[in-house]
mmCIF file of C-alpha atoms (C1' of nucleotides) in Angstrom:
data_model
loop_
_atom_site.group_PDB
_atom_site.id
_atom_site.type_symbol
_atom_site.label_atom_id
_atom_site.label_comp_id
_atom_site.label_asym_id
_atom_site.label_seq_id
_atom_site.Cartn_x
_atom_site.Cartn_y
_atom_site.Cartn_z
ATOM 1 C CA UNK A 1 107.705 166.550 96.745
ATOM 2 C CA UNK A 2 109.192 166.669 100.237
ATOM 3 C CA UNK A 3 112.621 168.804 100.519
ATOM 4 C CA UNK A 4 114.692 166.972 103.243
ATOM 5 C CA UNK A 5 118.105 167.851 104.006
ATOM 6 C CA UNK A 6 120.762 164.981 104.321
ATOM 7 C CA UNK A 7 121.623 166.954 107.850
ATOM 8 C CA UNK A 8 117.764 166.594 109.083
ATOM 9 C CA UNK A 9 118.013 163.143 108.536
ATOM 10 C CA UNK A 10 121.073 162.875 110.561
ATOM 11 C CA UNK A 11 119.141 165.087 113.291
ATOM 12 C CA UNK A 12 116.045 163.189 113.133
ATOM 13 C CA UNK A 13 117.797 160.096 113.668
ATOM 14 C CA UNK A 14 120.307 160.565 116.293
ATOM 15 C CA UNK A 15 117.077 162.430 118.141
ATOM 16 C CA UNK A 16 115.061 159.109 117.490
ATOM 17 C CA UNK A 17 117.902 157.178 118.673
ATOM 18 C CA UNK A 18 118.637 158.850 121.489
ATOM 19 C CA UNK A 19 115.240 160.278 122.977
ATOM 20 C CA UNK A 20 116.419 163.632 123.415
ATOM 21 C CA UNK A 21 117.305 166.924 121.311
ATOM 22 C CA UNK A 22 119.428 168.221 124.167
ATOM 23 C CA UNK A 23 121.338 164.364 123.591
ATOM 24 C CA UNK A 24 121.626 164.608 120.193
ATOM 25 C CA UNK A 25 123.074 168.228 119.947
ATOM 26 C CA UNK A 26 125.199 167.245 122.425
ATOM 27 C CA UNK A 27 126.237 164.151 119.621
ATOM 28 C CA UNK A 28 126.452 166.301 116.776
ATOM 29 C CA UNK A 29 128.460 169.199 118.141
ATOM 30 C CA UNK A 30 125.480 171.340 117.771
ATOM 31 C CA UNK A 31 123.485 173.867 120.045
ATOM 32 C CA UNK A 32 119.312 172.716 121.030
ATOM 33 C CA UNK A 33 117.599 175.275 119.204
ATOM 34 C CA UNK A 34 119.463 174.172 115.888
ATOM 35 C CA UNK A 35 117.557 170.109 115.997
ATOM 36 C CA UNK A 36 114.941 171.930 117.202
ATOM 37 C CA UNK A 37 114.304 173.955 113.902
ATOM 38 C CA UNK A 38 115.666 171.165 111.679
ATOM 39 C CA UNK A 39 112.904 168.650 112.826
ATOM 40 C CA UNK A 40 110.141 171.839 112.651
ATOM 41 C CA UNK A 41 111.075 171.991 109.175
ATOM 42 C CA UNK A 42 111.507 168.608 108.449
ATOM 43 C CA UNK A 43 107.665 167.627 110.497
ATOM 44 C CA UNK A 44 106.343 170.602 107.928
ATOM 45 C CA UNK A 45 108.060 168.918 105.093
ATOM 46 C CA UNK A 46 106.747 165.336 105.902
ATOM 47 C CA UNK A 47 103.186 167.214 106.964
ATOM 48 C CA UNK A 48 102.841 165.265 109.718
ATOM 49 C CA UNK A 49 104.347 165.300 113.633
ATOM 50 C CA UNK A 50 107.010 163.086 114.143
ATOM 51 C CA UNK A 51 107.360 163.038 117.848
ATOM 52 C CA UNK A 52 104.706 162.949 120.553
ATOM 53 C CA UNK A 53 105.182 164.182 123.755
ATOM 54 C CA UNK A 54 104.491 162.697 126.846
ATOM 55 C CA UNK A 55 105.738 164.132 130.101
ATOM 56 C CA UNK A 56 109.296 165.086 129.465
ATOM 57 C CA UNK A 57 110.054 162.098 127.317
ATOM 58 C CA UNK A 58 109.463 162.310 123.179
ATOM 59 C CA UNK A 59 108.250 159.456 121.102
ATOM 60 C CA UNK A 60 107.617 158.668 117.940
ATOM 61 C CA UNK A 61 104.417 158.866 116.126
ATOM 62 C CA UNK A 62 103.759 156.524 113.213
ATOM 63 C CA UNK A 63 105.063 159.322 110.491
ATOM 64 C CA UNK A 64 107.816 159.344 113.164
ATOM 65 C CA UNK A 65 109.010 155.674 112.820
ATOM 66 C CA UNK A 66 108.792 155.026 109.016
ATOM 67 C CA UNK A 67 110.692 158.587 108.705
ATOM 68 C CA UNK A 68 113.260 156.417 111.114
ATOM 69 C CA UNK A 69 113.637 153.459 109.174
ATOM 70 C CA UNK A 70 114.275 155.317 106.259
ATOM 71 C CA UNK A 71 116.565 157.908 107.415
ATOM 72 C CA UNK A 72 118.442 155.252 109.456
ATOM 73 C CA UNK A 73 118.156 153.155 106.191
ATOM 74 C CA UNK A 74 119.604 156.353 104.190
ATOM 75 C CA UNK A 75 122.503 156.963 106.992
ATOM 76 C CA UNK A 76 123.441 153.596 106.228
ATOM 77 C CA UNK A 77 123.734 153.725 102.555
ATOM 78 C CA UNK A 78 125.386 156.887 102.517
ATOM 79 C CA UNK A 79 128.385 154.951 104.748
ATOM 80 C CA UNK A 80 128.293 151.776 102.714
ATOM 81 C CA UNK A 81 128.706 154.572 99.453
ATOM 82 C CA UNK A 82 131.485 156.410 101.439
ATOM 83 C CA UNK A 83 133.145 152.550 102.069
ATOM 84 C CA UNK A 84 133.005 151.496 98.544
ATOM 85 C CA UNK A 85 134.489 155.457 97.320
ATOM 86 C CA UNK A 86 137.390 154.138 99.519
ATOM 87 C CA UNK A 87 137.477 150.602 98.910
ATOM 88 C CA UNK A 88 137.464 152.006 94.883
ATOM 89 C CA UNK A 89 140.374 154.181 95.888
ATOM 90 C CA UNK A 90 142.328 151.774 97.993
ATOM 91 C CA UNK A 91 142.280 154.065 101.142
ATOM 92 C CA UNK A 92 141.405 152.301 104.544
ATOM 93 C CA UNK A 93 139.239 155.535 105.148
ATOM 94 C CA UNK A 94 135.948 156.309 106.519
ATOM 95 C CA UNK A 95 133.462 154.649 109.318
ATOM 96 C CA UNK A 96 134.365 151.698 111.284
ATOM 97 C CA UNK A 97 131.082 150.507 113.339
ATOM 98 C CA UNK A 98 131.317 148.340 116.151
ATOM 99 C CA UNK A 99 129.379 147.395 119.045
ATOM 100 C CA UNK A 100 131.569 146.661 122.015
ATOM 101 C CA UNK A 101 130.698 145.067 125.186
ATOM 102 C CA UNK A 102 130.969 147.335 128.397
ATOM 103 C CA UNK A 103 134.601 145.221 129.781
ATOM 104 C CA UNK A 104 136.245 145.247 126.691
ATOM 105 C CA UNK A 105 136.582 149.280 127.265
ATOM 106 C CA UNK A 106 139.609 148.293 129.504
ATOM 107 C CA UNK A 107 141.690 146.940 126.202
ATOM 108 C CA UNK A 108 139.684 148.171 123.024
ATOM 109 C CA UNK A 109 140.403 152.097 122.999
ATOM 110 C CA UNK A 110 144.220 150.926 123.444
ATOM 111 C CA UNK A 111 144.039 148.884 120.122
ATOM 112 C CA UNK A 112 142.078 151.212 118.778
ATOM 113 C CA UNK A 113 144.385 154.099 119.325
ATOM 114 C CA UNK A 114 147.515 152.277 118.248
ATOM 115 C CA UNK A 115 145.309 151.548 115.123
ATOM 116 C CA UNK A 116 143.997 155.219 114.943
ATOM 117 C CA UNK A 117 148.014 156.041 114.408
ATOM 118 C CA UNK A 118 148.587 153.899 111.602
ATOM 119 C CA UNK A 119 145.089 154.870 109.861
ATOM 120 C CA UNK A 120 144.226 158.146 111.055
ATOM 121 C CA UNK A 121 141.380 159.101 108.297
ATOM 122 C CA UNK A 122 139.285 155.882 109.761
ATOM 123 C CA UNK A 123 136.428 157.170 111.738
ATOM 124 C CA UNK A 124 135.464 154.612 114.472
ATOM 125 C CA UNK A 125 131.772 154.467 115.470
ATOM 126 C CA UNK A 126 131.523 152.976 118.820
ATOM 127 C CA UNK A 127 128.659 152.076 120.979
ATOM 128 C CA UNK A 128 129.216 150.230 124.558
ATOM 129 C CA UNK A 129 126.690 148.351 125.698
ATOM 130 C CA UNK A 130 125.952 145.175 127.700
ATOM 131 C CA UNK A 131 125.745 141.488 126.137
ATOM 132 C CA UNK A 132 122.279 141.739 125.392
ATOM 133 C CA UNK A 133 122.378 144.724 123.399
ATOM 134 C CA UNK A 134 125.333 144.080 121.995
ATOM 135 C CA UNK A 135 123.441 140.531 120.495
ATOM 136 C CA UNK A 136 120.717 142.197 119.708
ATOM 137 C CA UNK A 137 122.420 144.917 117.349
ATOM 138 C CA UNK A 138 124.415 141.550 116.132
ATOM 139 C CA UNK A 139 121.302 139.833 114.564
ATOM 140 C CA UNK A 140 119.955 143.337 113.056
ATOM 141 C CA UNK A 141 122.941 143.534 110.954
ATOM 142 C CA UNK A 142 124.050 147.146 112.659
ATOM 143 C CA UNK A 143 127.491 147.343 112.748
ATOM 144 C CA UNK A 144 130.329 146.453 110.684
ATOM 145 C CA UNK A 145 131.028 143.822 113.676
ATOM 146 C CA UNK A 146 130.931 143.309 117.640
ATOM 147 C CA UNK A 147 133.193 142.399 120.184
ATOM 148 C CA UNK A 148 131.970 140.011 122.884
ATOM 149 C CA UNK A 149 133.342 137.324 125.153
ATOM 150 C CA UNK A 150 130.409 134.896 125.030
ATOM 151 C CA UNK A 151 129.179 134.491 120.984
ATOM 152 C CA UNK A 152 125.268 132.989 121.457
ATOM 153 C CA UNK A 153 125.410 129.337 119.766
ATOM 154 C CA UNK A 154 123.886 130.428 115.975
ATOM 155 C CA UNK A 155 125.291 128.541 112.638
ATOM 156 C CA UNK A 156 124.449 131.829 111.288
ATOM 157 C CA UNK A 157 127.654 133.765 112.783
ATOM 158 C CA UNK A 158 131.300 134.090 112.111
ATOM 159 C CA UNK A 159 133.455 134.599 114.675
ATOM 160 C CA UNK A 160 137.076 135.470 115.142
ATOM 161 C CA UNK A 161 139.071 134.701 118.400
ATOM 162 C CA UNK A 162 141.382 136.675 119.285
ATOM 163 C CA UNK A 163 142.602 137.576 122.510
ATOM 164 C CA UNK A 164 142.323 136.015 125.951
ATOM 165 C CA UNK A 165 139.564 137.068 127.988
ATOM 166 C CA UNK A 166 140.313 135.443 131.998
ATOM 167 C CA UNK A 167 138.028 136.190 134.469
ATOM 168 C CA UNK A 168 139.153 135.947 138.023
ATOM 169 C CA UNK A 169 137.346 136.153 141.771
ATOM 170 C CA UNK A 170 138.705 139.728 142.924
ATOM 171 C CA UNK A 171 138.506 140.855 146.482
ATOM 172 C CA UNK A 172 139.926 144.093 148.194
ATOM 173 C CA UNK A 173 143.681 143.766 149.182
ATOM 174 C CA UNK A 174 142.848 143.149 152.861
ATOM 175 C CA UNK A 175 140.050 140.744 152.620
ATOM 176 C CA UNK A 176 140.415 137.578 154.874
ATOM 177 C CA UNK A 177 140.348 134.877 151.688
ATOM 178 C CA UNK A 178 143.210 137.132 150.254
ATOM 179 C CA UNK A 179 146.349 135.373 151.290
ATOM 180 C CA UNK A 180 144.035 131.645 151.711
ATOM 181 C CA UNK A 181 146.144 129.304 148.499
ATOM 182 C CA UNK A 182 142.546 127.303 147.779
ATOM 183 C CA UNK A 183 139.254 128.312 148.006
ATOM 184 C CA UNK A 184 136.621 125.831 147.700
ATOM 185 C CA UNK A 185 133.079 126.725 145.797
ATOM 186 C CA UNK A 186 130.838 126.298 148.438
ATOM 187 C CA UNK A 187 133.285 128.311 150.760
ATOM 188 C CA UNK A 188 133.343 131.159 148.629
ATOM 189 C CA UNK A 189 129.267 130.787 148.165
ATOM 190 C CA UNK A 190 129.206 131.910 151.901
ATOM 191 C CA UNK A 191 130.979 135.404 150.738
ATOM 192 C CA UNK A 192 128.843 138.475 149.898
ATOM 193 C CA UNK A 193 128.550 138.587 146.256
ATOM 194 C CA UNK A 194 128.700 142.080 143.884
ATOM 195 C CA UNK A 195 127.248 140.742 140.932
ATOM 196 C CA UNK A 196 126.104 142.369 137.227
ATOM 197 C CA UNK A 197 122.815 142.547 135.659
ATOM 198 C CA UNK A 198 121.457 139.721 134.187
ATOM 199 C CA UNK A 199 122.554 140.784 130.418
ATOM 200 C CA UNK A 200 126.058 141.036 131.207
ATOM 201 C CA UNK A 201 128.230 138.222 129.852
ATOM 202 C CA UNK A 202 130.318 138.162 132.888
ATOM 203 C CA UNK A 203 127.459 137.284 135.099
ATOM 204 C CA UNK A 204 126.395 134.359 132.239
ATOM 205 C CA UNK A 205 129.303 132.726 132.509
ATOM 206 C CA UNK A 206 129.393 132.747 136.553
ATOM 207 C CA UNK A 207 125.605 131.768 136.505
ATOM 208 C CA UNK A 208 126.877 128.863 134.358
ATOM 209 C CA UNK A 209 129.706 127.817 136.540
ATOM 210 C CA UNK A 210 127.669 127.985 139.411
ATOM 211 C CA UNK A 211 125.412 126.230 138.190
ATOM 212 C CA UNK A 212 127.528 123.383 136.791
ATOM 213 C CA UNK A 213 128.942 123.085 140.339
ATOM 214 C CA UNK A 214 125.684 123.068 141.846
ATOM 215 C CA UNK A 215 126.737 125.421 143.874
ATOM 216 C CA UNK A 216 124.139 128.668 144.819
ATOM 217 C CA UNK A 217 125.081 131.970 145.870
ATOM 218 C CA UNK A 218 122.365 134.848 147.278
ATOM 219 C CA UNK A 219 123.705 138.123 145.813
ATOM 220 C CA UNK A 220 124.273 140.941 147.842
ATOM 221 C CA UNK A 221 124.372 143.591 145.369
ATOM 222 C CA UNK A 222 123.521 143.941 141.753
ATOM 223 C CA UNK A 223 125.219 146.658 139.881
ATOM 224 C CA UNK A 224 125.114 147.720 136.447
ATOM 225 C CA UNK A 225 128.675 147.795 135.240
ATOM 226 C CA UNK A 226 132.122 146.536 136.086
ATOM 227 C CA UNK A 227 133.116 149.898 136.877
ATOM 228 C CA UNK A 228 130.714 150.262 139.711
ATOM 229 C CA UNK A 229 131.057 146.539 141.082
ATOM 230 C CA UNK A 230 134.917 147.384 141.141
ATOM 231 C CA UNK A 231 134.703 150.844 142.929
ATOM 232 C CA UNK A 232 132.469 148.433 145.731
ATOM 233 C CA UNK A 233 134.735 145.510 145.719
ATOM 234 C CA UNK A 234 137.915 148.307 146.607
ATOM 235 C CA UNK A 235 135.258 149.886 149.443
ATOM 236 C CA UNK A 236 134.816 146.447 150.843
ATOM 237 C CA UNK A 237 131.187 145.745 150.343
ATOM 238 C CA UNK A 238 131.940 142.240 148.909
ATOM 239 C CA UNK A 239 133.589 140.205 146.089
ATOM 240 C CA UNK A 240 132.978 139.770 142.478
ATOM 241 C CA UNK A 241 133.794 137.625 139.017
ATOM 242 C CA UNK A 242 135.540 140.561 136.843
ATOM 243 C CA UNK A 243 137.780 140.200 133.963
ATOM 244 C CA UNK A 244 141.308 140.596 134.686
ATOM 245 C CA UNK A 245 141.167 143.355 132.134
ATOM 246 C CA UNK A 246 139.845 145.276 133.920
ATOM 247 C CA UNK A 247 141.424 145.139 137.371
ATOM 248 C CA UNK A 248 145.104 145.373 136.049
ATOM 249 C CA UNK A 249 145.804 149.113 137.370
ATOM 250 C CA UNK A 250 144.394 148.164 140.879
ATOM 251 C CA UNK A 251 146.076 145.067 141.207
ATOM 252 C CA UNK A 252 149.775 147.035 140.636
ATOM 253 C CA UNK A 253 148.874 149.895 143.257
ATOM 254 C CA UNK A 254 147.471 146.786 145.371
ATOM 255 C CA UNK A 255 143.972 148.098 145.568
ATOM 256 C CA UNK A 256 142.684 144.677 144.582
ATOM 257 C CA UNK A 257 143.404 141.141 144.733
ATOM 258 C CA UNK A 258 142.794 137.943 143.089
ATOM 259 C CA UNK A 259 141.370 135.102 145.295
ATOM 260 C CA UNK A 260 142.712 131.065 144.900
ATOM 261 C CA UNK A 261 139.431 130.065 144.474
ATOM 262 C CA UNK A 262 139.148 126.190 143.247
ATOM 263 C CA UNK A 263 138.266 126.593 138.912
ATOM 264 C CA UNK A 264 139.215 130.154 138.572
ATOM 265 C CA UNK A 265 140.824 131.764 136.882
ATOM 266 C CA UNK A 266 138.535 130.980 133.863
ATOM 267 C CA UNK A 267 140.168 131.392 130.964
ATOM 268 C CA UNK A 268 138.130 132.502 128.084
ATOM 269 C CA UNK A 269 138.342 134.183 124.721
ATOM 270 C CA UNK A 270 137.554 137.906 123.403
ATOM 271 C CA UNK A 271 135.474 137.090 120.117
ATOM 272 C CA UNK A 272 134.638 140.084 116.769
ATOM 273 C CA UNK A 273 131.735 138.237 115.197
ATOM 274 C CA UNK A 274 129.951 139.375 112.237
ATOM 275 C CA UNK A 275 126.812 138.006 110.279
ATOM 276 C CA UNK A 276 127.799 135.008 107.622
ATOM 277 C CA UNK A 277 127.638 136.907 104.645
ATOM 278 C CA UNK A 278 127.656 140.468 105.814
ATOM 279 C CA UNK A 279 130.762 141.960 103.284
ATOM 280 C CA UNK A 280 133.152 143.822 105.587
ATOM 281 C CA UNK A 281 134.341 147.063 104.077
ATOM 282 C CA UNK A 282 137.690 147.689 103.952
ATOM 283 C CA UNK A 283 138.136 149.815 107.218
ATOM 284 C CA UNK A 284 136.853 146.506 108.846
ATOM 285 C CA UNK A 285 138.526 144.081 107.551
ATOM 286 C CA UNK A 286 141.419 146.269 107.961
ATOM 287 C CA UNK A 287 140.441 146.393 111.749
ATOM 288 C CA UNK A 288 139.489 143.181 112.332
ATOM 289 C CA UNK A 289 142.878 142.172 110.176
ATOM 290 C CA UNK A 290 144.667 144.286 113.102
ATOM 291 C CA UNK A 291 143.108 142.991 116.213
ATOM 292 C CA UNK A 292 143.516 139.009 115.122
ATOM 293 C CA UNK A 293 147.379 139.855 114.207
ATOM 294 C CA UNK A 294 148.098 142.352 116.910
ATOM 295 C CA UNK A 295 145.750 142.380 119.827
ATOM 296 C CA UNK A 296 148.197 139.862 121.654
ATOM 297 C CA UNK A 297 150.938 141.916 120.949
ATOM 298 C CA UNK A 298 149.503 145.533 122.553
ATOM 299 C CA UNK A 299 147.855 144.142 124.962
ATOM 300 C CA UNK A 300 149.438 142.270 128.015
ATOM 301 C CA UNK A 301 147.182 141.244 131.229
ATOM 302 C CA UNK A 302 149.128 139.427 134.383
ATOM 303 C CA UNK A 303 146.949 136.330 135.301
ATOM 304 C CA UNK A 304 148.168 134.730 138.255
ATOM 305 C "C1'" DG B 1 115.807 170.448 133.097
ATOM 306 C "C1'" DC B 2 114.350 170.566 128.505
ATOM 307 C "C1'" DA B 3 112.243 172.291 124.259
ATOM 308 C "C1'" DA B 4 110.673 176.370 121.709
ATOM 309 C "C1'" DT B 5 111.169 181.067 120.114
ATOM 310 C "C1'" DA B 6 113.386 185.516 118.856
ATOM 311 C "C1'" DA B 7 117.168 188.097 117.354
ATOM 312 C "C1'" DT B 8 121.334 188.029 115.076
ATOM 313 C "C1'" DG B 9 125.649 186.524 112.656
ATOM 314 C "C1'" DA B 10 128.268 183.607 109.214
ATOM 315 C "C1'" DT B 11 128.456 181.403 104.966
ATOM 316 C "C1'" DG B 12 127.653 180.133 100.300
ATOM 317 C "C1'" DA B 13 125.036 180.309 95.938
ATOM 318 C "C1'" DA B 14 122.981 183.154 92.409
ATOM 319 C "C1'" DG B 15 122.725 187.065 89.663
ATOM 320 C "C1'" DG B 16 124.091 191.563 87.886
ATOM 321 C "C1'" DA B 17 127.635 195.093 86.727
ATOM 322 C "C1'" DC B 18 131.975 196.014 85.086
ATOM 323 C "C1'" DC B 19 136.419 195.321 82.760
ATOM 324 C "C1'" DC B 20 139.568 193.084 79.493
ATOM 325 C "C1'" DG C 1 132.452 185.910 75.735
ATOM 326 C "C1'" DG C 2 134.833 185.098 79.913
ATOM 327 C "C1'" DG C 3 136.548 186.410 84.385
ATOM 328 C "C1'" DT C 4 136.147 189.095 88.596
ATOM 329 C "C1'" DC C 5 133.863 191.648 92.068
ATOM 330 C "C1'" DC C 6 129.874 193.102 94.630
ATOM 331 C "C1'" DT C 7 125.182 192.647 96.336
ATOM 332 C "C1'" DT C 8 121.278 190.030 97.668
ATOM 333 C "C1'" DC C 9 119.081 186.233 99.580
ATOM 334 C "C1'" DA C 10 118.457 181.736 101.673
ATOM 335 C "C1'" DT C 11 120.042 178.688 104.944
ATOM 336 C "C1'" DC C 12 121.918 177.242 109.101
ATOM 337 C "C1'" DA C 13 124.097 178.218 113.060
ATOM 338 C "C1'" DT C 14 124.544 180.812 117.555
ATOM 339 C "C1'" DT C 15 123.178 183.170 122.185
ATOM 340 C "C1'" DA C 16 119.617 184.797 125.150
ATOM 341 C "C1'" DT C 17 115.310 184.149 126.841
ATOM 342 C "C1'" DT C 18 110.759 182.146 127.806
ATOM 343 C "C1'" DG C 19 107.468 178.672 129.061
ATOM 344 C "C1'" DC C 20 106.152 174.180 130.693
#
DNA sequence: GCAATAATGATGAAGGACCC
DNA sequence: GGGTCCTTCATCATTATTGC
């Protein structure tokens, strides 16, 4: 009968997860050596190597991935268990999962925090990721629900609105279209274009525009987050489709600028979205409660 | 840079001795 | 018999160091 440890679970998995021991101490607050010695024991438990290595990267073996599934399967009893105790006791209390696309970082940790103050024993889970990930995690039923600003079209979904998402052209503060009161398509197709990864929702919905337009544009730069196309927009290298949220600092100091640009600003909607059927536990619905009652309330973006 | 190993310390459970 | 204290041991963590 194999001895495991609830804690070498919660090693294995984060190590899985993550690719790395160094990663996952790093995660759990502990030191290297101490995952190292908890998966030793728990490979000479199981009998059987659960990572390979290759080069400097690890990977699972076959033991390696059914120990996954079940200790990730295990993790997520044990916080379902934890939800009901609290849900039993009345107490919004314990882990609140969510998956988050990368812009909403400009507005969720503020909701979050003024949440954080009302329920302080909640403990939020929160990965940031791109659209595609985000989706992905969506359909395998990870989290207790996402935020996105483009929900794929799937009768199997509910989804909440609930706070504008507008997505404008931005430009530096001294770039020549900056003070120009329309800008056509097709003029602004001649600009050089910072654009995100194919993934991103922000670059869907400007490949769809475009498109509807018929109007092409030849990138000039692909970057992976709206961070980075932001920090280039400010030094000048082009112009970009970014969501208001996240420009509002630089717009007040005047770092960045809003172009008149013919169908912009778009105006679109931040979305949680959950599996039909998937029973929110009480933190969530809490949460989710919160966000559809006071998102519009905490958080205020200028759009013209 | 990252994982493994060795030496060492902290902590908690179990068991025995002692006292009331 | 029950409660308290002390010792022992197992476990899990750390830092320092080594090897690839």
């Amino acid at each position: 009968m194999m001895h495991l440890t609830f804690q070498q679970l919660k090693l294995f998995e984060s190590v899985s997860r993550l690719g790395s021991y160094t990663r996952a101490a790093e995660e759990l607050f502990l030191t290297q050596p101490a995952v190292s010695i908890q998966i030793k024991r728990l490979e000479e438990q199981t009998g059987l190597p659960l990572f390979e290595k290759v080069g400097k990267k690890i990977f699972l073996t076959a033991a390696g991935k059914a120990m996954y599934e079940a200790s990730s399967d295990i993790l997520n009893r044990v916080d379902s268990l934890k939800n009901s105790i609290e849900e039993l006791k009345g107490e919004v209390k314990g882990p609140l999962h969510l998956s988050v696309v990368t812009t909403a970082k400009y507005f969720l940790p503020n909701l979050l925090g003024t949440f954080l103050q009302k329920y302080p024993d909640v403990e939020p889970k929160l990965k940031f990721t791109n659209r595609a990930r985000v989706i992905e995690r969506l359909m395998n039923n990870d989290d207790d629900f996402v935020i996105m600003g483009q929900v794929p079209k799937d009768d199997n979904l509910e989804t909440y609105p609930f706070l504008n998402n507008i997505l404008g052209i931005v430009a530096s503060a001294g770039h020549p279209l900056a003070n120009k009161k329309h800008i056509t398509l097709k003029e602004l197709a001649r600009q050089r274009f910072l654009i995100r990864e194919s993934g991103s929702g922000t670059r869907y919905v400007f490949d769809n525009l475009l498109k509807e337009h018929g109007v092409e544009i030849e990138p000039y730069m692909e970057l992976g987050s709206s961070e980075a196309i932001k920090q280039a927009v400010m030094a000048g290298l082009g112009i970009a489709v970014l969501s208001l949220h996240s420009v509002q600092l630089e717009r007040e100091v005047n770092k960045l600028t809003v172009l008149n640009v013919e169908g912009f600003p778009l105006k679109r909607r931040w979305y949680a979205v959950h599996l039909k059927g998937r029973k929110l536990s009480l933190v969530a619905r809490t949460f989710l409660e919160y966000i559809l009652e006071e998102s519009h309330k905490i958080i205020k973006v200028k759009f013209d």
